[in-house]
PDB file of C-alpha atoms in Angstrom:
ATOM      1  CA  PHE S   1     -15.885  -8.758 -17.807  1.00 63.00           C
ATOM      2  CA  PHE S   2     -14.431  -5.422 -16.678  1.00 65.00           C
ATOM      3  CA  ARG S   3     -14.411  -6.574 -13.081  1.00 68.00           C
ATOM      4  CA  CYS S   4     -12.292  -9.529 -14.179  1.00 70.00           C
ATOM      5  CA  ILE S   5      -9.819  -7.241 -15.978  1.00 74.00           C
ATOM      6  CA  ILE S   6      -9.534  -4.916 -12.957  1.00 69.00           C
ATOM      7  CA  THR S   7      -8.981  -7.924 -10.667  1.00 71.00           C
ATOM      8  CA  ILE S   8      -6.291  -9.353 -12.956  1.00 74.00           C
ATOM      9  CA  CYS S   9      -4.486  -5.979 -13.132  1.00 73.00           C
ATOM     10  CA  PHE S  10      -4.675  -5.572  -9.357  1.00 71.00           C
ATOM     11  CA  MET S  11      -3.335  -9.081  -8.747  1.00 71.00           C
ATOM     12  CA  LEU S  12      -0.481  -8.535 -11.210  1.00 74.00           C
ATOM     13  CA  VAL S  13       0.562  -5.453  -9.242  1.00 72.00           C
ATOM     14  CA  VAL S  14       0.364  -7.378  -5.965  1.00 69.00           C
ATOM     15  CA  LEU S  15       2.304 -10.380  -7.298  1.00 71.00           C
ATOM     16  CA  SER S  16       4.950  -8.080  -8.803  1.00 73.00           C
ATOM     17  CA  GLY S  17       5.311  -6.435  -5.421  1.00 69.00           C
ATOM     18  CA  TYR S  18       5.672  -9.802  -3.696  1.00 68.00           C
ATOM     19  CA  THR S  19       8.344 -10.866  -6.175  1.00 70.00           C
ATOM     20  CA  THR S  20      10.266  -7.620  -5.769  1.00 71.00           C
ATOM     21  CA  ILE S  21      10.179  -7.923  -1.998  1.00 67.00           C
ATOM     22  CA  ALA S  22      11.258 -11.564  -2.098  1.00 66.00           C
ATOM     23  CA  GLU S  23      14.333 -10.658  -4.157  1.00 68.00           C
ATOM     24  CA  MET S  24      15.419  -7.505  -2.397  1.00 67.00           C
ATOM     25  CA  MET S  25      14.927  -7.875   1.355  1.00 66.00           C
ATOM     26  CA  ASN S  26      16.188  -9.937   4.219  1.00 66.00           C
ATOM     27  CA  SER S  27      13.768 -12.308   5.928  1.00 67.00           C
ATOM     28  CA  LYS S  28      12.688 -10.032   8.771  1.00 72.00           C
ATOM     29  CA  MET S  29      11.952  -7.053   6.522  1.00 70.00           C
ATOM     30  CA  ARG S  30      10.377  -9.323   3.916  1.00 71.00           C
ATOM     31  CA  GLY S  31       7.917 -10.644   6.505  1.00 73.00           C
ATOM     32  CA  ILE S  32       7.053  -7.159   7.701  1.00 75.00           C
ATOM     33  CA  CYS S  33       6.554  -5.858   4.165  1.00 73.00           C
ATOM     34  CA  MET S  34       4.504  -8.823   3.001  1.00 71.00           C
ATOM     35  CA  ASN S  35       2.227  -8.443   6.008  1.00 75.00           C
ATOM     36  CA  CYS S  36       1.899  -4.748   5.185  1.00 77.00           C
ATOM     37  CA  ILE S  37       0.988  -5.641   1.595  1.00 73.00           C
ATOM     38  CA  SER S  38      -1.677  -8.025   2.887  1.00 74.00           C
ATOM     39  CA  ILE S  39      -3.079  -5.284   5.104  1.00 82.00           C
ATOM     40  CA  VAL S  40      -3.039  -2.817   2.215  1.00 78.00           C
ATOM     41  CA  CYS S  41      -4.846  -5.356  -0.003  1.00 74.00           C
ATOM     42  CA  GLY S  42      -7.521  -5.760   2.663  1.00 79.00           C
ATOM     43  CA  LEU S  43      -7.868  -2.003   2.959  1.00 82.00           C
ATOM     44  CA  ALA S  44      -8.071  -1.740  -0.837  1.00 80.00           C
ATOM     45  CA  HIS S  45     -10.978  -4.195  -0.847  1.00 78.00           C
ATOM     46  CA  ILE S  46     -12.731  -2.169   1.836  1.00 83.00           C
ATOM     47  CA  PHE S  47     -12.063   1.002  -0.184  1.00 82.00           C
ATOM     48  CA  THR S  48     -13.489  -0.457  -3.404  1.00 80.00           C
ATOM     49  CA  ILE S  49     -16.579  -1.694  -1.572  1.00 79.00           C
ATOM     50  CA  ASN S  50     -17.152   1.759  -0.098  1.00 81.00           C
ATOM     51  CA  LEU S  51     -16.490   3.318  -3.491  1.00 80.00           C
ATOM     52  CA  ALA S  52     -19.130   1.027  -4.966  1.00 79.00           C
ATOM     53  CA  PHE S  53     -21.638   2.365  -2.436  1.00 80.00           C
ATOM     54  CA  LEU S  54     -21.112   5.832  -3.928  1.00 80.00           C
ATOM     55  CA  PHE S  55     -21.959   4.689  -7.461  1.00 77.00           C
ATOM     56  CA  PHE S  56     -24.554   1.932  -6.971  1.00 77.00           C
ATOM     57  CA  ASP S  57     -28.010   1.817  -5.450  1.00 74.00           C
ATOM     58  CA  ASN S  58     -28.040  -1.906  -6.159  1.00 69.00           C
ATOM     59  CA  MET S  59     -26.153  -4.225  -8.488  1.00 64.00           C
ATOM     60  CA  LYS S  60     -28.494  -3.555 -11.416  1.00 69.00           C
ATOM     61  CA  ASP S  61     -28.990   0.179 -11.119  1.00 70.00           C
ATOM     62  CA  GLY S  62     -25.818   2.155 -10.859  1.00 72.00           C
ATOM     63  CA  ASP S  63     -23.184   3.945 -12.820  1.00 72.00           C
ATOM     64  CA  TRP S  64     -20.688   1.227 -13.665  1.00 73.00           C
ATOM     65  CA  ARG S  65     -18.804   3.489 -16.047  1.00 76.00           C
ATOM     66  CA  LYS S  66     -17.988   6.111 -13.407  1.00 78.00           C
ATOM     67  CA  TYR S  67     -17.012   3.357 -10.997  1.00 77.00           C
ATOM     68  CA  PHE S  68     -14.558   1.799 -13.451  1.00 77.00           C
ATOM     69  CA  VAL S  69     -13.219   5.196 -14.499  1.00 81.00           C
ATOM     70  CA  CYS S  70     -12.503   5.969 -10.847  1.00 81.00           C
ATOM     71  CA  LEU S  71     -10.794   2.590 -10.365  1.00 79.00           C
ATOM     72  CA  GLY S  72      -8.916   3.089 -13.652  1.00 81.00           C
ATOM     73  CA  ILE S  73      -7.586   6.459 -12.497  1.00 86.00           C
ATOM     74  CA  LEU S  74      -6.329   4.855  -9.289  1.00 81.00           C
ATOM     75  CA  LEU S  75      -4.719   2.055 -11.308  1.00 77.00           C
ATOM     76  CA  VAL S  76      -2.958   4.556 -13.600  1.00 83.00           C
ATOM     77  CA  ILE S  77      -1.672   6.505 -10.582  1.00 85.00           C
ATOM     78  CA  THR S  78      -0.348   3.265  -9.070  1.00 76.00           C
ATOM     79  CA  PHE S  79       1.266   2.301 -12.375  1.00 78.00           C
ATOM     80  CA  PHE S  80       3.132   5.609 -12.665  1.00 81.00           C
ATOM     81  CA  ILE S  81       4.282   5.467  -9.056  1.00 77.00           C
ATOM     82  CA  ASN S  82       5.691   1.970  -9.713  1.00 71.00           C
ATOM     83  CA  VAL S  83       7.340   2.986 -12.982  1.00 74.00           C
ATOM     84  CA  PHE S  84       9.021   6.135 -11.704  1.00 79.00           C
ATOM     85  CA  TYR S  85       9.959   5.114  -8.160  1.00 74.00           C
ATOM     86  CA  LEU S  86      11.063   1.476  -8.450  1.00 72.00           C
ATOM     87  CA  ASP S  87      14.622   0.632  -9.440  1.00 75.00           C
ATOM     88  CA  GLU S  88      15.295  -1.855 -12.204  1.00 77.00           C
ATOM     89  CA  SER S  89      16.236  -5.350 -11.142  1.00 78.00           C
ATOM     90  CA  ILE S  90      19.922  -5.982 -10.512  1.00 82.00           C
ATOM     91  CA  ILE S  91      19.901  -8.924 -12.898  1.00 79.00           C
ATOM     92  CA  TYR S  92      18.162  -6.883 -15.596  1.00 80.00           C
ATOM     93  CA  ASN S  93      20.793  -4.143 -15.315  1.00 83.00           C
ATOM     94  CA  LEU S  94      23.623  -6.674 -15.428  1.00 81.00           C
ATOM     95  CA  PHE S  95      22.303  -8.362 -18.558  1.00 78.00           C
ATOM     96  CA  GLN S  96      21.727  -5.022 -20.253  1.00 80.00           C
ATOM     97  CA  GLY S  97      25.376  -4.205 -19.614  1.00 80.00           C
ATOM     98  CA  ASP S  98      24.609  -1.418 -17.144  1.00 85.00           C
ATOM     99  CA  LYS S  99      26.933  -2.678 -14.433  1.00 86.00           C
ATOM    100  CA  GLU S 100      27.173   0.636 -12.589  1.00 88.00           C
ATOM    101  CA  ALA S 101      23.386   0.862 -12.163  1.00 88.00           C
ATOM    102  CA  ALA S 102      23.350  -2.725 -10.870  1.00 87.00           C
ATOM    103  CA  PHE S 103      26.127  -1.965  -8.401  1.00 88.00           C
ATOM    104  CA  LEU S 104      24.363   1.202  -7.235  1.00 89.00           C
ATOM    105  CA  THR S 105      21.198  -0.817  -6.622  1.00 87.00           C
ATOM    106  CA  ILE S 106      23.163  -3.412  -4.650  1.00 86.00           C
ATOM    107  CA  LYS S 107      24.761  -0.610  -2.640  1.00 87.00           C
ATOM    108  CA  LYS S 108      21.343   0.883  -1.903  1.00 87.00           C
ATOM    109  CA  ILE S 109      19.883  -2.488  -0.878  1.00 84.00           C
ATOM    110  CA  SER S 110      22.849  -3.410   1.312  1.00 85.00           C
ATOM    111  CA  LYS S 111      22.666  -0.012   3.011  1.00 86.00           C
ATOM    112  CA  GLU S 112      18.975  -0.531   3.817  1.00 83.00           C
ATOM    113  CA  ASN S 113      19.213  -4.197   4.806  1.00 80.00           C
ATOM    114  CA  LEU S 114      22.656  -4.458   6.370  1.00 81.00           C
ATOM    115  CA  GLY S 115      23.411  -0.871   7.307  1.00 82.00           C
ATOM    116  CA  ASN S 116      26.610  -1.227   5.291  1.00 79.00           C
ATOM    117  CA  GLU S 117      26.861   0.460   1.920  1.00 77.00           C
ATOM    118  CA  ASN S 118      30.389  -0.920   1.375  1.00 79.00           C
ATOM    119  CA  PHE S 119      29.156  -4.523   1.227  1.00 81.00           C
ATOM    120  CA  LEU S 120      29.990  -4.813  -2.471  1.00 83.00           C
ATOM    121  CA  ASN S 121      33.775  -4.834  -2.784  1.00 85.00           C
ATOM    122  CA  ASP S 122      35.842  -5.184  -5.973  1.00 87.00           C
ATOM    123  CA  GLU S 123      36.101  -8.971  -5.603  1.00 88.00           C
ATOM    124  CA  LYS S 124      32.312  -9.344  -5.440  1.00 86.00           C
ATOM    125  CA  LYS S 125      31.881  -6.988  -8.407  1.00 86.00           C
ATOM    126  CA  GLU S 126      34.317  -9.037 -10.475  1.00 88.00           C
ATOM    127  CA  SER S 127      32.536 -12.226  -9.432  1.00 89.00           C
ATOM    128  CA  LEU S 128      29.169 -10.817 -10.568  1.00 86.00           C
ATOM    129  CA  ILE S 129      30.614  -9.656 -13.875  1.00 85.00           C
ATOM    130  CA  PHE S 130      32.220 -13.081 -14.424  1.00 89.00           C
ATOM    131  CA  TRP S 131      28.915 -14.829 -13.660  1.00 86.00           C
ATOM    132  CA  MET S 132      27.026 -12.512 -16.026  1.00 85.00           C
ATOM    133  CA  ASP S 133      29.522 -13.014 -18.850  1.00 85.00           C
ATOM    134  CA  ARG S 134      29.471 -16.791 -18.395  1.00 87.00           C
ATOM    135  CA  PHE S 135      25.656 -16.862 -18.371  1.00 83.00           C
ATOM    136  CA  ASN S 136      25.454 -14.678 -21.499  1.00 81.00           C
ATOM    137  CA  LEU S 137      27.945 -16.971 -23.246  1.00 85.00           C
ATOM    138  CA  GLU S 138      25.877 -20.054 -22.367  1.00 83.00           C
ATOM    139  CA  VAL S 139      22.707 -18.399 -23.674  1.00 78.00           C
ATOM    140  CA  LYS S 140      24.409 -17.420 -26.935  1.00 81.00           C
ATOM    141  CA  GLU S 141      25.740 -20.965 -27.376  1.00 83.00           C
ATOM    142  CA  LYS S 142      22.272 -22.424 -26.846  1.00 79.00           C
ATOM    143  CA  LEU S 143      20.734 -19.975 -29.289  1.00 77.00           C
ATOM    144  CA  ASN S 144      23.397 -20.698 -31.929  1.00 80.00           C
ATOM    145  CA  SER S 145      23.130 -24.468 -31.508  1.00 76.00           C
ATOM    146  CA  GLY S 146      19.390 -24.423 -32.130  1.00 66.00           C
ATOM    147  CA  THR S 147      18.571 -25.908 -28.742  1.00 56.00           C
ATOM    148  CA  PRO S 148      15.046 -24.889 -27.786  1.00 57.00           C
ATOM    149  CA  ARG S 149      14.877 -22.392 -24.987  1.00 53.00           C
ATOM    150  CA  THR S 150      13.313 -23.486 -21.742  1.00 55.00           C
ATOM    151  CA  VAL S 151      11.308 -21.220 -19.494  1.00 49.00           C
ATOM    152  CA  ARG S 152      11.973 -21.489 -15.777  1.00 49.00           C
TER     153      ARG S 152
END
């Protein structure tokens, strides 16, 4: 049961990373990073197997609790690294009304991907704000009309 929970948590972290990379990077960097993630996942499997050798003589006799505590500590460390070092999504910031944070994130991404931090000009900012306002208005209209929400 605990092995299932650890696997689910690990896969959620990996899938979140894949999604973040797919949204934020150009195709060349996305390919490089996704291959790196695959390599890291393989190395993580090798690490957990070797870690199991430290705690188990065989699959029946061993200290499962220490093993899961050790894996749990690594999971908590990974969680805090993700929480404190990843930027919020651009779309999330826009819909929360934090336009400046969204524009700073776009500036950071365009500097890394394009080598041009001035990619986002005033016209593009106004276009994003217009799109966000229009989308929020459509959502409010759907909620007020009683139309059931659909999940994409």
